[in-house]
Short mmCIF file of C-alpha atoms in Angstrom, two decimals:
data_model
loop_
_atom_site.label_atom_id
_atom_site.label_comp_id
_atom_site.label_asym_id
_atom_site.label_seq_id
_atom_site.Cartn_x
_atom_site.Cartn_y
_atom_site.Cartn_z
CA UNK V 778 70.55 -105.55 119.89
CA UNK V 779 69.05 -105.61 116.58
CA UNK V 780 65.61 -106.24 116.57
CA UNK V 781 65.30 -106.33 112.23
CA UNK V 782 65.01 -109.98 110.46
CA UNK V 783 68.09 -112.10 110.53
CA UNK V 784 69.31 -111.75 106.71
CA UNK V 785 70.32 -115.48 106.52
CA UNK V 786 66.68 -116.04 107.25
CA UNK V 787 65.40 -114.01 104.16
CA UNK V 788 64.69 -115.97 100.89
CA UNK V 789 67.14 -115.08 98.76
CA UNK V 790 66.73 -117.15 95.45
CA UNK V 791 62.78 -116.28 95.48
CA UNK V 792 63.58 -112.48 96.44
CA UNK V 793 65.87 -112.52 92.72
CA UNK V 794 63.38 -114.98 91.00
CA UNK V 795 60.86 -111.79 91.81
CA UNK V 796 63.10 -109.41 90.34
CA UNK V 797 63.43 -111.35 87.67
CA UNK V 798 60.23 -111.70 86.87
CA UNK V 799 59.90 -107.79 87.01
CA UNK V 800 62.76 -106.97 84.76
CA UNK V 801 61.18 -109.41 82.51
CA UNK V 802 62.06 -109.01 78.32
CA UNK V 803 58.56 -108.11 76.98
CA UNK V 804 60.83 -109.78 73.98
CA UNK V 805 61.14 -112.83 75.36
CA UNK V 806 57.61 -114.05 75.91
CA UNK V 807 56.45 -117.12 74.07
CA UNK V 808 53.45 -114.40 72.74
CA UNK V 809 55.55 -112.53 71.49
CA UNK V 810 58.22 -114.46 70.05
CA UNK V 811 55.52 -116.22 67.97
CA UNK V 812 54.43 -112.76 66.94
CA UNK V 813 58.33 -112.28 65.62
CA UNK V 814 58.54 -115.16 63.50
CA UNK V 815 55.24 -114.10 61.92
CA UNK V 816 57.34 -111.15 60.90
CA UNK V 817 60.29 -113.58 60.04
CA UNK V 818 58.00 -115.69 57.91
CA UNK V 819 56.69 -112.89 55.81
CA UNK V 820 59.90 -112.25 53.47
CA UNK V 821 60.05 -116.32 52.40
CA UNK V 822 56.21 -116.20 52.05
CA UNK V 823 56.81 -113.22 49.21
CA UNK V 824 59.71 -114.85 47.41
CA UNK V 825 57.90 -118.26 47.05
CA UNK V 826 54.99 -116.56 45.65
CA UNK V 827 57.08 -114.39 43.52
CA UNK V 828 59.03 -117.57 42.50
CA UNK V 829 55.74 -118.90 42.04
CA UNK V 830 56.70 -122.09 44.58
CA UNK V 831 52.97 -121.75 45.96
CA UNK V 832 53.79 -125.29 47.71
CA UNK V 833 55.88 -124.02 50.08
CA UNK V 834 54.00 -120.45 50.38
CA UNK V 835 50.79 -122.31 51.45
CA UNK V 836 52.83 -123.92 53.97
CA UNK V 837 54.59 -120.73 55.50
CA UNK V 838 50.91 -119.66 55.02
CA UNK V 839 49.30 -122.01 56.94
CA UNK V 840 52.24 -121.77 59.53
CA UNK V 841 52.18 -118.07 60.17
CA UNK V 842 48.26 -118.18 60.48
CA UNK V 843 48.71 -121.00 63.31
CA UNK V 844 51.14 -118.27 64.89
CA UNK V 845 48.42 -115.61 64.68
CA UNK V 846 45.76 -117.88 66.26
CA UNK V 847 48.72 -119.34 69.27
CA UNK V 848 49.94 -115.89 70.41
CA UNK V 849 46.45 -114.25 71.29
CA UNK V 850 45.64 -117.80 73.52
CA UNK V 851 49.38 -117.94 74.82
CA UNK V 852 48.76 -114.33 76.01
CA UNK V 853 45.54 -115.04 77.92
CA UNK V 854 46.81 -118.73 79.42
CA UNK V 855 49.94 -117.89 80.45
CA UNK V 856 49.39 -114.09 81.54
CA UNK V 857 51.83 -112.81 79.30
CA UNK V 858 49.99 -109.71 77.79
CA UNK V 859 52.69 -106.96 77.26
CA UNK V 860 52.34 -103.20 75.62
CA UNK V 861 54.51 -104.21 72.78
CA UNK V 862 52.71 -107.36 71.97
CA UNK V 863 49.78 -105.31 71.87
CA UNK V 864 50.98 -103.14 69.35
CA UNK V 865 53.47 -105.91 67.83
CA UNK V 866 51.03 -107.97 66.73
CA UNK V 867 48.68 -105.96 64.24
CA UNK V 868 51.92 -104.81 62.96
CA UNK V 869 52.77 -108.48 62.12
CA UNK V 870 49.08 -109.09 60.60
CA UNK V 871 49.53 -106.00 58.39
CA UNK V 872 52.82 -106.43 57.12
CA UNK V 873 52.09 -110.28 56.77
CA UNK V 874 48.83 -109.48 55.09
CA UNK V 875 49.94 -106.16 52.85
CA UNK V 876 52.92 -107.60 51.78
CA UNK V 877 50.76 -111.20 50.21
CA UNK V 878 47.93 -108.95 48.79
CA UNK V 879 50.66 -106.73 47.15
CA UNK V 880 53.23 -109.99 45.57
CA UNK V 881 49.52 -112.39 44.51
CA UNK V 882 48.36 -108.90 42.29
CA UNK V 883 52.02 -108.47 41.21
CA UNK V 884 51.76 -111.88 39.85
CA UNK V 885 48.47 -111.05 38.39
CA UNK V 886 46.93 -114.01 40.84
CA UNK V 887 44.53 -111.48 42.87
CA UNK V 888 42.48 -108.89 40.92
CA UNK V 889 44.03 -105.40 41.97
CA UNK V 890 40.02 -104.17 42.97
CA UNK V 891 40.54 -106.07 46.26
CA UNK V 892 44.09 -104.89 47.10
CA UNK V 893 43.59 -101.42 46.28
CA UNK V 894 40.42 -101.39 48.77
CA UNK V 895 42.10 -103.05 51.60
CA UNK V 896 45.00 -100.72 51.18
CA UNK V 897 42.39 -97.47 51.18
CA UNK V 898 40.60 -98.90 54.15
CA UNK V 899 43.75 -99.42 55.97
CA UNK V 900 44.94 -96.23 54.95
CA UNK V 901 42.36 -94.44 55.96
CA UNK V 902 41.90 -96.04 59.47
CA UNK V 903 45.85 -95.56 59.83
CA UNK V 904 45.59 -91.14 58.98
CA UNK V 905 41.47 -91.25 61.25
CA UNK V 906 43.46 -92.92 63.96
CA UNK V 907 47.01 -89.87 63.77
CA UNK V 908 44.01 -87.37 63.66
CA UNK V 909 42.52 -88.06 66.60
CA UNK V 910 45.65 -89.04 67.91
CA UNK V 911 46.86 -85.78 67.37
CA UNK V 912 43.56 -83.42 68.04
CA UNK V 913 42.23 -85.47 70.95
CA UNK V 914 42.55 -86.89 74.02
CA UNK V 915 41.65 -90.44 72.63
CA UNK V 916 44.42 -93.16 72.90
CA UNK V 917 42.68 -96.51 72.41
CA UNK V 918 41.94 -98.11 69.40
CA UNK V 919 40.32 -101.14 69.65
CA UNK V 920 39.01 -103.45 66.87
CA UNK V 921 35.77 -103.96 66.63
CA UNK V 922 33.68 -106.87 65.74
CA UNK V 923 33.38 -106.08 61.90
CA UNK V 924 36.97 -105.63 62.00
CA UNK V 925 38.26 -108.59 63.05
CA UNK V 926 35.85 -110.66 60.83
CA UNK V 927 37.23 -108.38 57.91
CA UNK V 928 40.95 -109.52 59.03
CA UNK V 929 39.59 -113.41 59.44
CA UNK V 930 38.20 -112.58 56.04
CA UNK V 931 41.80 -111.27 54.21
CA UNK V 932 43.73 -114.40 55.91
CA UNK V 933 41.03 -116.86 54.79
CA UNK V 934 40.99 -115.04 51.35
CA UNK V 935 45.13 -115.49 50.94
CA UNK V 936 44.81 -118.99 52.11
CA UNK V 937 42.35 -120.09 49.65
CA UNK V 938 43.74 -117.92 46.61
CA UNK V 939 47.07 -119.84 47.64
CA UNK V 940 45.55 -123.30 47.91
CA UNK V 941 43.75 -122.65 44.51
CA UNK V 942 46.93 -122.22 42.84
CA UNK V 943 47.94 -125.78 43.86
CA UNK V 944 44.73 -127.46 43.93
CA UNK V 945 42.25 -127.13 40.77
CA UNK V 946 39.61 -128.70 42.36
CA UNK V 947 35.80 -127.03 41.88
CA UNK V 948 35.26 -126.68 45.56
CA UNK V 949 38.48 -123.98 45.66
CA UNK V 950 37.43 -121.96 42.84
CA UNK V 951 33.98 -121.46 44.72
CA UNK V 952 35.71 -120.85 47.68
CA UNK V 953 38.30 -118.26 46.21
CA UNK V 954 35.11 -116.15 44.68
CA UNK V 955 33.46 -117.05 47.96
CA UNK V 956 36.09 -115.48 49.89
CA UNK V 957 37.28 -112.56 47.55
CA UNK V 958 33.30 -110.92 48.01
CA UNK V 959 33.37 -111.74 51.53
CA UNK V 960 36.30 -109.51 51.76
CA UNK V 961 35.61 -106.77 49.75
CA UNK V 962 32.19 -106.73 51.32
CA UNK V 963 33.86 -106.51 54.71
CA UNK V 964 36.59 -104.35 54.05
CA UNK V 965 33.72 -101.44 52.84
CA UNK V 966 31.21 -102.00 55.92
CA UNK V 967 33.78 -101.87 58.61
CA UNK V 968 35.58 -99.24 56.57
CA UNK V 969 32.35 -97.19 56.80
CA UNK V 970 31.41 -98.39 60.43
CA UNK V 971 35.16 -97.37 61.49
CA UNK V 972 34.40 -94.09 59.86
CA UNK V 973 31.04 -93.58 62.02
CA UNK V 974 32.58 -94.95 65.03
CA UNK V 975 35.12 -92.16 64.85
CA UNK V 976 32.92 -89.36 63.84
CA UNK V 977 30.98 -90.03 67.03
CA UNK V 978 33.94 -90.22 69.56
CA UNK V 979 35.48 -86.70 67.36
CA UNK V 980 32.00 -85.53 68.59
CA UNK V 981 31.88 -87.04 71.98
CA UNK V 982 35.44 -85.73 72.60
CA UNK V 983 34.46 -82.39 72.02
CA UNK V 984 31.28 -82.20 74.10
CA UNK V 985 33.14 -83.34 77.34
CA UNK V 986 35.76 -80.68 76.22
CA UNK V 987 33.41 -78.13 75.93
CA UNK V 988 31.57 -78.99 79.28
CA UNK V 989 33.41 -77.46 81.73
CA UNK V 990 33.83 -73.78 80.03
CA UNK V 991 30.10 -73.87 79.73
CA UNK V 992 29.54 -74.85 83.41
CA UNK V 993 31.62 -72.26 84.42
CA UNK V 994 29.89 -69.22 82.06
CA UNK V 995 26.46 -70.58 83.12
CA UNK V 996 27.81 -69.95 86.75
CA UNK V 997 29.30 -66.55 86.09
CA UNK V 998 25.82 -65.59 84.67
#
């Protein structure tokens, strides 16, 4: 006689509910589905500014920030953090962002100084981070404090340039230059301090490479 647990006995519906939950769509999250329609939004947000409807821009503006700033705390309440949202969503902030700074100095709204050194920092970062990619063992990039005040610095700075173009009131235009030098002021110390940060793990790298052969010639001697 069987000894084994009676398979009427076994809970069925919570046994699949836990598969499901395993075989989970890293698409489907609510993190990451917000991340997605900050993608969505960031064709309409181009061709209202290129259409010069800066109404309705500000609005998709305002919306995909709200996006930006619901994902991250969706993530962390609801213990949803996936490997593609991680790399999903600085996609989405990039593309968002690059794609606004590109279509306001089109338009001759934004002066091209500010685009063309947030495009050379981010250029930069993107070739530092397939070098040491490529030439050492380092995987993880994470932002660092100057960085993400740069980034709440360009999405401040868009906002504001859009609002101005709708509002003429004094406090906009002082908050337009406000935020165009905080920016570029950001964007070269955190370009710089990226720079240092990397030159020092390049260096750190290749002292625990090194290490071992060392060890072993000192031991030989």
């Amino acid at each position: 006689m069987s000894t084994g647990p009676d398979v009427t006995s076994l809970n069925i519906p919570s046994i699949r509910s836990g598969a499901a939950v395993r075989r989970r769509n890293p698409l489907r999250t609510a993190p990451n589905l917000l991340t997605l329609l900050r993608i969505c939004l960031a064709p309409f947000l181009v061709i209202s500014v290129l259409e010069r409807r800066f109404v309705p821009a500000f609005i998709l503006f305002v919306m995909a920030a709200c996006t930006d700033a619901m994902d991250g705390l969706l993530a962390r309440w609801l213990r949803q953090r996936t490997m593609l949202g991680q790399y999903l969503d600085p996609v989405a902030d990039k593309l968002l962002l690059s794609s606004l700074f590109l279509a306001l100095t089109y338009m001759g709204i934004l002066e091209p100084r500010v685009t063309v050194l947030v495009f050379g920092r981010d250029l930069g970062m993107l070739l530092t981070a397939i070098i040491l990619y490529a030439t050492t063992n380092l995987r993880d990039f994470h932002p660092s404090l100057l960085g993400k005040a740069n980034s709440l610095s360009q999405v401040l700075t868009i906002g504001v340039v859009l609002l101005s173009q709708i509002n003429q009131q004094p406090w906009v235009a002082v908050a337009r230059v406000a935020m165009i030098d905080a920016t570029i002021a950001l964007t070269v110390i955190s370009g710089f301090h990226y720079a240092w940060v990397a030159s020092q793990r390049i260096s750190t790298a290749g002292e625990s490479d090194t290490a071992p052969a060392s060890i072993r010639n000192s031991r030989e001697g």
